[in-house]
Tab-separated table of C-alpha atoms in Angstrom:
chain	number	residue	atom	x	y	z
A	1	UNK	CA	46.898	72.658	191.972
A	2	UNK	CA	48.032	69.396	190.070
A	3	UNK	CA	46.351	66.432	191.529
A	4	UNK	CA	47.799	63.662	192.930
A	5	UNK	CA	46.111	60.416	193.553
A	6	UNK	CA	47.314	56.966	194.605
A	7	UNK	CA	46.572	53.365	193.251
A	8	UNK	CA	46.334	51.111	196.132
A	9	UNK	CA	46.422	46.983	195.516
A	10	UNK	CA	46.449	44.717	198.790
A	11	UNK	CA	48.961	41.644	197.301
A	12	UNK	CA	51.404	39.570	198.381
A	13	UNK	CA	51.079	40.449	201.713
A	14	UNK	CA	51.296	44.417	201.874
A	15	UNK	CA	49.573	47.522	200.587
A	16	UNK	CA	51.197	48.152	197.238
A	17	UNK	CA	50.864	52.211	196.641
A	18	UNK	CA	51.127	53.600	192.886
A	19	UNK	CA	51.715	57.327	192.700
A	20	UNK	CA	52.101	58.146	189.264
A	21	UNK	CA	53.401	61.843	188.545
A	22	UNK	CA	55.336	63.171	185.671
A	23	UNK	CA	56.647	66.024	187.949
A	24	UNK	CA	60.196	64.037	188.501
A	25	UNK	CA	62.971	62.370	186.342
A	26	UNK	CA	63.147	59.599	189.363
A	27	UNK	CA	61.892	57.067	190.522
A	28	UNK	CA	61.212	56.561	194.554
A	29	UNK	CA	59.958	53.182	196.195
A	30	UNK	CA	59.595	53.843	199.996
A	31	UNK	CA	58.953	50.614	202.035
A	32	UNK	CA	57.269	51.459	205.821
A	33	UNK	CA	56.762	48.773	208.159
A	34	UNK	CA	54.725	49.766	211.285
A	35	UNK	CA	54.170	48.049	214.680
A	36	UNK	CA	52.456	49.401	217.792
A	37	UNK	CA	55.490	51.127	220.221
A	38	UNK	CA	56.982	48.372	222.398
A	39	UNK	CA	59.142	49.173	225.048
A	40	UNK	CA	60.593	45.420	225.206
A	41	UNK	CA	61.339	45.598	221.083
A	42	UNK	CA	61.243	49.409	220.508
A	43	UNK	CA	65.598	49.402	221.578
A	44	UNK	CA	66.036	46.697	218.488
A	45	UNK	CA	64.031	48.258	216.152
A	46	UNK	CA	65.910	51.776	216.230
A	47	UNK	CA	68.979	49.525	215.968
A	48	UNK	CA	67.952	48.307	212.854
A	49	UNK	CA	68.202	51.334	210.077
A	50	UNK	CA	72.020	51.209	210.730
A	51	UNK	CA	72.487	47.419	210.302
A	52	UNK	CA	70.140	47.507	207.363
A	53	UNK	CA	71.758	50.081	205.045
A	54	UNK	CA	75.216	49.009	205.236
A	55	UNK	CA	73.942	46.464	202.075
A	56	UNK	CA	72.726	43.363	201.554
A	57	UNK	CA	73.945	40.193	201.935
A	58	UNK	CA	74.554	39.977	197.733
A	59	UNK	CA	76.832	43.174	198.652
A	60	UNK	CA	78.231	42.431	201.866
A	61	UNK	CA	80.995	45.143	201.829
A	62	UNK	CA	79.972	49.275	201.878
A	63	UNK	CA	82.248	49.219	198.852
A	64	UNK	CA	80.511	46.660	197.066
A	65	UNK	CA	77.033	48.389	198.243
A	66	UNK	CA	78.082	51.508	196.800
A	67	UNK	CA	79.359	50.559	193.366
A	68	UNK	CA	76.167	48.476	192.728
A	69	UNK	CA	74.345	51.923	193.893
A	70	UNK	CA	76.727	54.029	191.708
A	71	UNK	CA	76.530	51.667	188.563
A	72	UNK	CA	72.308	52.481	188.976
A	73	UNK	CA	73.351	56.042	188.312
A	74	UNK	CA	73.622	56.843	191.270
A	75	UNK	CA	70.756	55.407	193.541
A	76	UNK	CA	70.534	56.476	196.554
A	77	UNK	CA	69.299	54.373	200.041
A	78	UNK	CA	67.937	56.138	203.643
A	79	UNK	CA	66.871	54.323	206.413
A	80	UNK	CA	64.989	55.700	209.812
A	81	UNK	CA	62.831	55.154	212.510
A	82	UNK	CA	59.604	57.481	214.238
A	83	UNK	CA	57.538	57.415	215.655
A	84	UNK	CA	53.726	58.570	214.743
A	85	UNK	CA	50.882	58.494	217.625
A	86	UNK	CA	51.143	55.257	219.420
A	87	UNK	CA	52.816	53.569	216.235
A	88	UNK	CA	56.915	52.796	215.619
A	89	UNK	CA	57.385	53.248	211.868
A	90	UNK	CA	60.790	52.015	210.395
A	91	UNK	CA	61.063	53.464	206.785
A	92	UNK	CA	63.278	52.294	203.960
A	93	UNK	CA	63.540	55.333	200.917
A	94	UNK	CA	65.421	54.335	197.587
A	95	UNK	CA	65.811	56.781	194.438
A	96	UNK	CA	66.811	55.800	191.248
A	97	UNK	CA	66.761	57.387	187.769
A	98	UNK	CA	63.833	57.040	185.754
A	99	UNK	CA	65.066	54.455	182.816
A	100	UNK	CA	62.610	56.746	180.465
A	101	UNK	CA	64.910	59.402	180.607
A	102	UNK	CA	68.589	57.474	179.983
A	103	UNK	CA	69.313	55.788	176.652
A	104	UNK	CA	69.562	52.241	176.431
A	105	UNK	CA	69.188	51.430	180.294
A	106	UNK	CA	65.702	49.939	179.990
A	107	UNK	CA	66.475	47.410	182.550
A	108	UNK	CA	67.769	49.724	185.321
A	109	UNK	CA	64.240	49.684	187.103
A	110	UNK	CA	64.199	45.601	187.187
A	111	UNK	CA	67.841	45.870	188.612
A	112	UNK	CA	66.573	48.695	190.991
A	113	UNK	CA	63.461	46.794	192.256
A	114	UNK	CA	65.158	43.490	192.606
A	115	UNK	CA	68.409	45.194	194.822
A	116	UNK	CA	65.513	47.118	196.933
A	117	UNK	CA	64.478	43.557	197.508
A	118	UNK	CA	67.450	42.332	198.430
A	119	UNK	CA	68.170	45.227	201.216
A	120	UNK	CA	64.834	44.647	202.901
A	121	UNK	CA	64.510	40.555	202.757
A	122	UNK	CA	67.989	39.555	202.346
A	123	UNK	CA	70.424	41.548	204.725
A	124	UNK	CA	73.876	40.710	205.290
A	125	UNK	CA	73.746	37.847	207.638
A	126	UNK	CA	76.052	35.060	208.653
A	127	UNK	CA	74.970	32.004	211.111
A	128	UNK	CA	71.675	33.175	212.120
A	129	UNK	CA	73.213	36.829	212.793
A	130	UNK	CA	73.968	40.202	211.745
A	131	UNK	CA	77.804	40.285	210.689
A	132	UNK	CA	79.185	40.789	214.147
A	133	UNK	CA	81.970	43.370	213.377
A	134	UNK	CA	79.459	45.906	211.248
A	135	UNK	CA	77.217	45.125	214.562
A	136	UNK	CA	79.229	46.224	217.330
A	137	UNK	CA	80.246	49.234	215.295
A	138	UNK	CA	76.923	50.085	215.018
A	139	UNK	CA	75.565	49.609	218.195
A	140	UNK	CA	78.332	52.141	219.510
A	141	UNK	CA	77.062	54.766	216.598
A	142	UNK	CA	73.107	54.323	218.206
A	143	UNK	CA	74.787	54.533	221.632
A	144	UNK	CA	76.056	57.774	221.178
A	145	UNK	CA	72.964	58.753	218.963
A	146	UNK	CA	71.106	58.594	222.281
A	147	UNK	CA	73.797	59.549	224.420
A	148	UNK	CA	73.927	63.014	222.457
A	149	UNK	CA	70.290	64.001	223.084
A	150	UNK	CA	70.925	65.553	226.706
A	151	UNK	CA	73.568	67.818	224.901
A	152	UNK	CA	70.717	69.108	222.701
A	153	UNK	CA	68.570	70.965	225.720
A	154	UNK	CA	65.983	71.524	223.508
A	155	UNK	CA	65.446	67.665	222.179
A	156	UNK	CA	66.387	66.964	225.754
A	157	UNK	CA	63.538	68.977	227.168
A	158	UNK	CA	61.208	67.918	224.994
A	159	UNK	CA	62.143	64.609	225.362
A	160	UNK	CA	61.932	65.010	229.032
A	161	UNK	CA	58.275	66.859	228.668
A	162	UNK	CA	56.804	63.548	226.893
A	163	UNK	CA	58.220	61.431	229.499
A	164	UNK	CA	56.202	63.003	231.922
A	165	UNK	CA	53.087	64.037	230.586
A	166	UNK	CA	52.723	60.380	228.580
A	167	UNK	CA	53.633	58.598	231.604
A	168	UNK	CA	51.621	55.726	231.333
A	169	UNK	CA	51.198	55.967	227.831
A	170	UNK	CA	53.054	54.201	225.002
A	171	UNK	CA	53.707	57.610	223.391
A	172	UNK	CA	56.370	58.356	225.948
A	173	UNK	CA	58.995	56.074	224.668
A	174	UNK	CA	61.469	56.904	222.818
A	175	UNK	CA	62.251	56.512	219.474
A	176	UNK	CA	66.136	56.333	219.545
A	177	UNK	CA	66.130	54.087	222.038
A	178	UNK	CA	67.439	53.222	225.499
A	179	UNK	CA	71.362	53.075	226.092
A	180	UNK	CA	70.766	50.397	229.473
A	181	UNK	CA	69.310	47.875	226.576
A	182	UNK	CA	71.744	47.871	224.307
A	183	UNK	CA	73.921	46.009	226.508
A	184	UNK	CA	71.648	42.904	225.716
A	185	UNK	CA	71.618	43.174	222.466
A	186	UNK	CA	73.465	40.814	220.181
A	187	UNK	CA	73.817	39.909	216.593
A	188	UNK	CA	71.665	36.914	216.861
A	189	UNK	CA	68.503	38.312	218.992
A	190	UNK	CA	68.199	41.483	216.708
A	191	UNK	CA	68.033	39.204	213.307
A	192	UNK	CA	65.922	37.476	215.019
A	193	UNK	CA	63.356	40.331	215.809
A	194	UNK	CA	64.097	41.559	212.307
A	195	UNK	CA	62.773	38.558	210.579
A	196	UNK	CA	60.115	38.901	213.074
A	197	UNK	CA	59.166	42.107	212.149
A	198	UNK	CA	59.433	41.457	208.564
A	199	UNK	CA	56.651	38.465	208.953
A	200	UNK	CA	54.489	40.308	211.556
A	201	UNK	CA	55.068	44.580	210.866
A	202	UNK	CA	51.699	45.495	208.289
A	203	UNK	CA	54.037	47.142	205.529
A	204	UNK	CA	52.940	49.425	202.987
A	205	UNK	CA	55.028	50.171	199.649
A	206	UNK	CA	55.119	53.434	197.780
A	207	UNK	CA	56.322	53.857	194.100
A	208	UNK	CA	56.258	57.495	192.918
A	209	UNK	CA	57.301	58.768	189.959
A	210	UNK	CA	56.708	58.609	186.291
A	211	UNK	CA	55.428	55.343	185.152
A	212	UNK	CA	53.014	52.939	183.420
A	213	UNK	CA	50.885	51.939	186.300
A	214	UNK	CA	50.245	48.021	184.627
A	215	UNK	CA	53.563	47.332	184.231
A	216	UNK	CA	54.878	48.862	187.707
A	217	UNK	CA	52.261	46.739	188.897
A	218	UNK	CA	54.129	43.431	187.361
A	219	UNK	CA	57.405	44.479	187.949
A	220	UNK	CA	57.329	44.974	191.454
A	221	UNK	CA	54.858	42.246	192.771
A	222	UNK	CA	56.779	39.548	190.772
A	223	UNK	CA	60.106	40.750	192.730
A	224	UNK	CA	58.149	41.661	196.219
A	225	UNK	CA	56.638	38.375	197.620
A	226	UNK	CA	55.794	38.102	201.779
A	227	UNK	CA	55.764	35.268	203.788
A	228	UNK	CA	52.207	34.609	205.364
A	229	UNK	CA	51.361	37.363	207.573
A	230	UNK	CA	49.852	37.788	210.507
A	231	UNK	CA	49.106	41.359	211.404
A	232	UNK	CA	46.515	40.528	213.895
A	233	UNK	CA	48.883	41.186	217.431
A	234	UNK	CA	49.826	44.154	215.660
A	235	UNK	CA	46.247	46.596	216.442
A	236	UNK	CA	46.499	49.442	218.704
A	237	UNK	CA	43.665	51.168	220.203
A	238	UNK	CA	45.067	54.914	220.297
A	239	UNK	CA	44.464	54.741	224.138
A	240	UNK	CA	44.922	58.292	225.543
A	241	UNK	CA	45.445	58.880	229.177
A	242	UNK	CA	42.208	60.868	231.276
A	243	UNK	CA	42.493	64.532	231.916
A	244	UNK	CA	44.492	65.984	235.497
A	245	UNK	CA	41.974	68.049	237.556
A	246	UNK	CA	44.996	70.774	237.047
A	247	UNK	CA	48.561	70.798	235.333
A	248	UNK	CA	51.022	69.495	236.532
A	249	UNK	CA	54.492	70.954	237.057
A	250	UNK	CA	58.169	69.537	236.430
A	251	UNK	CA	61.380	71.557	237.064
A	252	UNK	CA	64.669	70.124	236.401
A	253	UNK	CA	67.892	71.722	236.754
A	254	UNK	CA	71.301	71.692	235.582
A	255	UNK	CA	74.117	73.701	234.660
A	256	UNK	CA	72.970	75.924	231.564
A	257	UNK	CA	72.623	79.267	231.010
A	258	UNK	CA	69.380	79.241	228.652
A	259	UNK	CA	66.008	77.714	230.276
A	260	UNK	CA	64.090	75.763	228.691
A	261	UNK	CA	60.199	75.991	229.189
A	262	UNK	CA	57.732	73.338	227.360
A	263	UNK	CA	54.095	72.921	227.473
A	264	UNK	CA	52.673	69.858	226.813
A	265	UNK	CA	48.769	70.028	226.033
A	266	UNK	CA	45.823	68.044	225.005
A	267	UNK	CA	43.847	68.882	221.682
A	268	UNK	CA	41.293	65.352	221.769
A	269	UNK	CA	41.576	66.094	217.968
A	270	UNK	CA	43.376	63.715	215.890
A	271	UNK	CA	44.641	63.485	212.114
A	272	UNK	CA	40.863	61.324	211.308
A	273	UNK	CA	38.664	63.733	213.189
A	274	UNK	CA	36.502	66.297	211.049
A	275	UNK	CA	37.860	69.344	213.664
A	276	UNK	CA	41.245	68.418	212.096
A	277	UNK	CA	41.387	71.049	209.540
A	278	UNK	CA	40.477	73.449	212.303
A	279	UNK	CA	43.406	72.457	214.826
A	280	UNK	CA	45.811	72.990	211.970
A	281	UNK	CA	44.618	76.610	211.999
A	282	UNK	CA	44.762	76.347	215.260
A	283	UNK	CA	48.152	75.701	215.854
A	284	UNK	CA	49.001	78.012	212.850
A	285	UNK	CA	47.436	81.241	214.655
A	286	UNK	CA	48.507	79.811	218.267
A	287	UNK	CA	52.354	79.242	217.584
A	288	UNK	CA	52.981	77.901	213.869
A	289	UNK	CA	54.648	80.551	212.148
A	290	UNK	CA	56.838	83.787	212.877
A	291	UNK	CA	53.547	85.766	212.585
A	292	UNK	CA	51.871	83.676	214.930
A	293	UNK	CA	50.853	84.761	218.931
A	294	UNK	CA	53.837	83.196	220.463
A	295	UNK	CA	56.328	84.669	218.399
A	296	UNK	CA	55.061	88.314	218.782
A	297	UNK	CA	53.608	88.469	222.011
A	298	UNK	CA	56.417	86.098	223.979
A	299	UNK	CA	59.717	86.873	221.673
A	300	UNK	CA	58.994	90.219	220.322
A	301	UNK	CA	56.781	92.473	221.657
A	302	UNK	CA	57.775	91.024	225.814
A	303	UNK	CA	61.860	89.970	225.136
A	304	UNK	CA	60.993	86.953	226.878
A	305	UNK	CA	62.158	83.912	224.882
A	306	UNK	CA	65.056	83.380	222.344
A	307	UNK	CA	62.209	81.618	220.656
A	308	UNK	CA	59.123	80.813	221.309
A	309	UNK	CA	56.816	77.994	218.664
A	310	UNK	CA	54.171	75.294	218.945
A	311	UNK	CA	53.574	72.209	217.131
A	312	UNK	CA	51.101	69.183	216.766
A	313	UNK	CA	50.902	66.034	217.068
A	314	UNK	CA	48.335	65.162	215.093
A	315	UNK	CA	47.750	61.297	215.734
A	316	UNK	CA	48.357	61.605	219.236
A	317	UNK	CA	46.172	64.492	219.697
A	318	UNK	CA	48.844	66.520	221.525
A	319	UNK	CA	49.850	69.961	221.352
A	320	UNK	CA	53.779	71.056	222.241
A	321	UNK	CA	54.920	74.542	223.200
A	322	UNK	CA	58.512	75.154	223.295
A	323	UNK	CA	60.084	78.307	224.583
A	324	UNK	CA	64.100	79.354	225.471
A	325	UNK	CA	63.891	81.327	228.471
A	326	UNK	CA	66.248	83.714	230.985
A	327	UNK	CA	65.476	81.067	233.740
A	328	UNK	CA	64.485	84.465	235.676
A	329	UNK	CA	61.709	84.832	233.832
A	330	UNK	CA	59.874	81.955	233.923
A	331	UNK	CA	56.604	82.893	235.600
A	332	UNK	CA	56.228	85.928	233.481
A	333	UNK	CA	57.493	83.469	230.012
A	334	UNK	CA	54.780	80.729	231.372
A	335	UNK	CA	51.939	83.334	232.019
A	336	UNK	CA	52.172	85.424	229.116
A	337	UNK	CA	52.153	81.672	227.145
A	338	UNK	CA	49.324	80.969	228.580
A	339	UNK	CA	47.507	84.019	228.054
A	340	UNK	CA	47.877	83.574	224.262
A	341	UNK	CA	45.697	80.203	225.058
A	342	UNK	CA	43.107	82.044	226.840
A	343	UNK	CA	43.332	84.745	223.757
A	344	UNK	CA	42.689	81.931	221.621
A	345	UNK	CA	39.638	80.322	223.401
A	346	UNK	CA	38.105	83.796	223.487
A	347	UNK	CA	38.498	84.330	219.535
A	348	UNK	CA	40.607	87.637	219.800
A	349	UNK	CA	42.257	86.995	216.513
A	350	UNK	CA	41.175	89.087	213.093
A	351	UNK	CA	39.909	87.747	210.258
A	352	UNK	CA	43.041	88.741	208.663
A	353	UNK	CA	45.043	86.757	210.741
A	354	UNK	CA	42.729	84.002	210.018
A	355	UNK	CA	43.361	84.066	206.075
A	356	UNK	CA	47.154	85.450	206.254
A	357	UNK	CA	47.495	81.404	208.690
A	358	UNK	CA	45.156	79.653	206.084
A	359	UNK	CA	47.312	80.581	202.998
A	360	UNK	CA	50.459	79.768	205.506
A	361	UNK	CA	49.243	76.451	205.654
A	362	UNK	CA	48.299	76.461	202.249
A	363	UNK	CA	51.508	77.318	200.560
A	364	UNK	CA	53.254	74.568	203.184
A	365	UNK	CA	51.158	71.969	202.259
A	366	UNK	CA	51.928	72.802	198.339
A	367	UNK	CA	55.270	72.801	198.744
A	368	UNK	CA	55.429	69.259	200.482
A	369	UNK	CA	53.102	68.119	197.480
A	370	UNK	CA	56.592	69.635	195.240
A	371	UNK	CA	58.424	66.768	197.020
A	372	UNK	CA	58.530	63.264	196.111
A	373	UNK	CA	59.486	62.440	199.590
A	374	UNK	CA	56.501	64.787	200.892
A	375	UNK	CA	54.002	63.163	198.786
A	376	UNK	CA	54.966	60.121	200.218
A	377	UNK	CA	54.665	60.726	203.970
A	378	UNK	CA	51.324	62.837	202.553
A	379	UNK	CA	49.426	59.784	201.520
A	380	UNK	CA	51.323	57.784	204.608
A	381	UNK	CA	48.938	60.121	207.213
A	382	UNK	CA	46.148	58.279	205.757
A	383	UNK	CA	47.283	54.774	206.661
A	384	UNK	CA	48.469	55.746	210.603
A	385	UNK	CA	45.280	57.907	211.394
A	386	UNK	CA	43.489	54.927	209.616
A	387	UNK	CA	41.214	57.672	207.281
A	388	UNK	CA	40.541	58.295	203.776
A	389	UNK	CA	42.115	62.044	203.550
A	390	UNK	CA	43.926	63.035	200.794
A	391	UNK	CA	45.876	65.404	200.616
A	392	UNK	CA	44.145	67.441	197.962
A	393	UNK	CA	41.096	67.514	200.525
A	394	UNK	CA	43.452	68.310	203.271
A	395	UNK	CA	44.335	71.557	201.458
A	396	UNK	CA	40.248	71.833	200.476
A	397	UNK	CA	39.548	71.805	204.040
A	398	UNK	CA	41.906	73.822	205.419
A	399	UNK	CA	40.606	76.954	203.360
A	400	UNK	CA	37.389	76.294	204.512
A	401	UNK	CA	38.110	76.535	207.884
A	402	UNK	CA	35.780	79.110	209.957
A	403	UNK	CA	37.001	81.610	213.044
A	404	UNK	CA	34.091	80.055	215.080
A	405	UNK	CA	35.689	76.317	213.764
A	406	UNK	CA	38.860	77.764	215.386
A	407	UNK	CA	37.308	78.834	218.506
A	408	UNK	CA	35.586	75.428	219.222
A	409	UNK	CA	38.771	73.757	218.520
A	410	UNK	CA	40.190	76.027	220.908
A	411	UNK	CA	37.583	75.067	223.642
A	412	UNK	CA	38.700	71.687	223.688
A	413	UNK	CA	42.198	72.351	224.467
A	414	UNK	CA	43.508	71.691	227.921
A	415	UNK	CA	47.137	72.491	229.094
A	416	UNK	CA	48.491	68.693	230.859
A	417	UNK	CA	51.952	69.511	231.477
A	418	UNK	CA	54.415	72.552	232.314
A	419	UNK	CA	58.420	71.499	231.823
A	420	UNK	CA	61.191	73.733	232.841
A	421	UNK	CA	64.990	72.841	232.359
A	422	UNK	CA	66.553	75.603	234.015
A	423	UNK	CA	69.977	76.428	235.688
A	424	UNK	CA	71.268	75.509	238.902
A	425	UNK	CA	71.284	79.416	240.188
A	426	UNK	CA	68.826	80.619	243.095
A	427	UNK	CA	66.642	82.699	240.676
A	428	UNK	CA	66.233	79.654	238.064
A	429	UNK	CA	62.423	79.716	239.487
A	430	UNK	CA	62.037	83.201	239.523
């Protein structure tokens, strides 16, 4: 595989990250500010990616914004919120063509650099406040952002699973959001958090792409200057609630046709933790891929679930099973999902299924290292879980992963949480 390696230089009051490539004709700077998960701040903060890319204040109409991004041959701006372990992360992701590759456009990455500036430090203010119209229009867009997720029963339900299981935790709020706070928000008090944040946030810049690694250097810290920060408020300490003597069990019902069952575990493996590689495999085996025990023994081989998958979360150190059920079946759907954990604490997998998972993973994690974007959030793992990983020694150790590695991991599993959205009928519960 082609390497990839970073440059990182602590200056002017964030992490500066170099990625130099020759795999693309652009070039991507990706600014990521990230706070501890606040429920007094965390209603703001998902506010702020639509304020922010409407443009500057140097651009202050979308028409203006767009030309200035069209004259850059076409540039292009995304803005988002999520959230990773305990940790809110608001991301800012601009492309712009390489000026190596156009003739006579040697200036286009000083014009780039300087308007990325301007988007992040300078938004389009007026009297200590967002510009109220492009405000209240936004607001109502982030309103019915979060408004929308009960119409999506599977967000919904795992939305709903995380409430429960992390309640007491900072991991159970939510990312979009919370509609009853928006009511207090105004153009003032959010410009005020954002400057806030901006001061306070520890931030961490990514350029990627094809470049002279001196001169990026000089290019962008001359434009990119901080105010003093002070990051020391900002520390979490990844608390994660004690285990329940036994699961516990949530039903919910309303008027759907398709149940929805999610299980919530505990891995006490995280992103930094040498068993890492091994939960990956893990999950790969467990519920992963279309090959994996879920999908054949729960969907295909039983008829039980229009789909049945697992994920991690891998600086959390939780494990999610989602499932769409008959709501008929549920005791059958929840015991035959369970059995596949029992399966997997006993090792009844084959070595085949072992390597077949391995190279799954493999081939993934090779195709995110084809994306710019990928590469990015790649190297970004090694900031939240606070480790030195790479990604080519991700990859590394996740072909050296053993069945008894698996099995251990395995051991330390423990299911936290059973969620069931089901229908209103009098066999929902079967």
């Amino acid at each position: 595989m082609n390497r990839v390696a970073e440059d990182v230089i602590k200056i002017n009051g964030y992490n500066l990250h170099l990625i130099p490539t020759t795999k693309f004709k652009t070039i991507h700077m990706v600014a990521k500010f990230k706070a501890p998960l606040d429920k007094n701040t965390i209603t703001k903060r998902a506010l702020l990616p639509y304020l922010i890319q409407q443009g500057p204040k140097s651009y202050p109409s979308r028409v203006q914004f767009q030309k200035k991004l069209d004259d850059l041959y076409g540039a292009s701006l995304s803005i988002d919120s999520a959230k990773k372990g305990n940790y809110h992360i608001l991301s800012f992701r601009f492309e712009v063509a390489n000026p190596e590759y156009l003739v006579n456009e040697s200036d286009i990455l000083n014009e780039a650099i300087a308007l990325f500036n301007q988007i992040i430090f300078h938004p389009n203010v007026n009297e200590n406040g967002f510009d109220t119209k492009i405000f209240e229009r936004e607001k109502e867009t982030l309103k019915r952002r979060i408004q929308s997720i009960e119409d999506d029963k599977m967000s919904y339900a795992n939305m709903r699973l995380i409430d429960e299981m992390c309640k007491d935790e900072k991991y159970r709020l939510h990312v979009h959001g919370y509609d009853e706070d928006l009511t207090n928000l105004t153009s003032k008090n959010v410009y005020e958090y954002y400057k806030q944040l901006l001061k306070e946030d520890e931030l961490d810049l990514y350029i990627l792409g094809d470049f002279d690694q001196g001169k990026m250097n000089d290019q962008f810290t001359k434009t990119f200057k901080r105010e003093k920060v002070d990051t020391t408020l900002k520390k979490d300490n990844g608390y994660v609630a004690g285990h329940r003597s036994k699961p516990q069990e949530i039903v919910e019902k309303q008027s759907i046709q398709q149940a929805k069952l999610h299980i919530g575990y505990r891995t006490n493996i995280t992103f930094s933790d040498k068993d890492y590689f091994a939960l990956h495999v893990f999950n790969g085996i467990f519920g992963g891929f279309p090959s994996s025990k879920l999908f054949i023994n729960v969907r295909e081989k039983h008829s039980l679930a229009y789909y049945a998958a697992s994920r991690i979360e891998s600086h959390k150190g939780l494990l999610f099973v989602f499932s769409g059920i008959a709501p008929e079946d549920y005791q059958k759907a929840k015991e035959i999902i369970e059995l596949q954990m029992v399966e997997m604490k006993e090792g009844n997998f084959s070595d085949s299924e072992l390597n077949e998972t391995k190279e799954l993973i493999v081939n993934q994690l090779l195709e995110t290292l084809d994306n710019p974007q990928g590469i990015i959030e790649m190297f970004y793992q090694k900031v939240v879980g606070q480790t030195e990983l790479t990604p080519d020694q991700l990859v590394q150790g996740i072909k050296q992963v053993t069945k008894d590695e698996v099995i251990d991991v395995a051991s330390k599993i423990t299911e936290d949480t059973i969620y069931l959205l089901t229908s209103e009928g009098e066999n929902a519960v079967g």
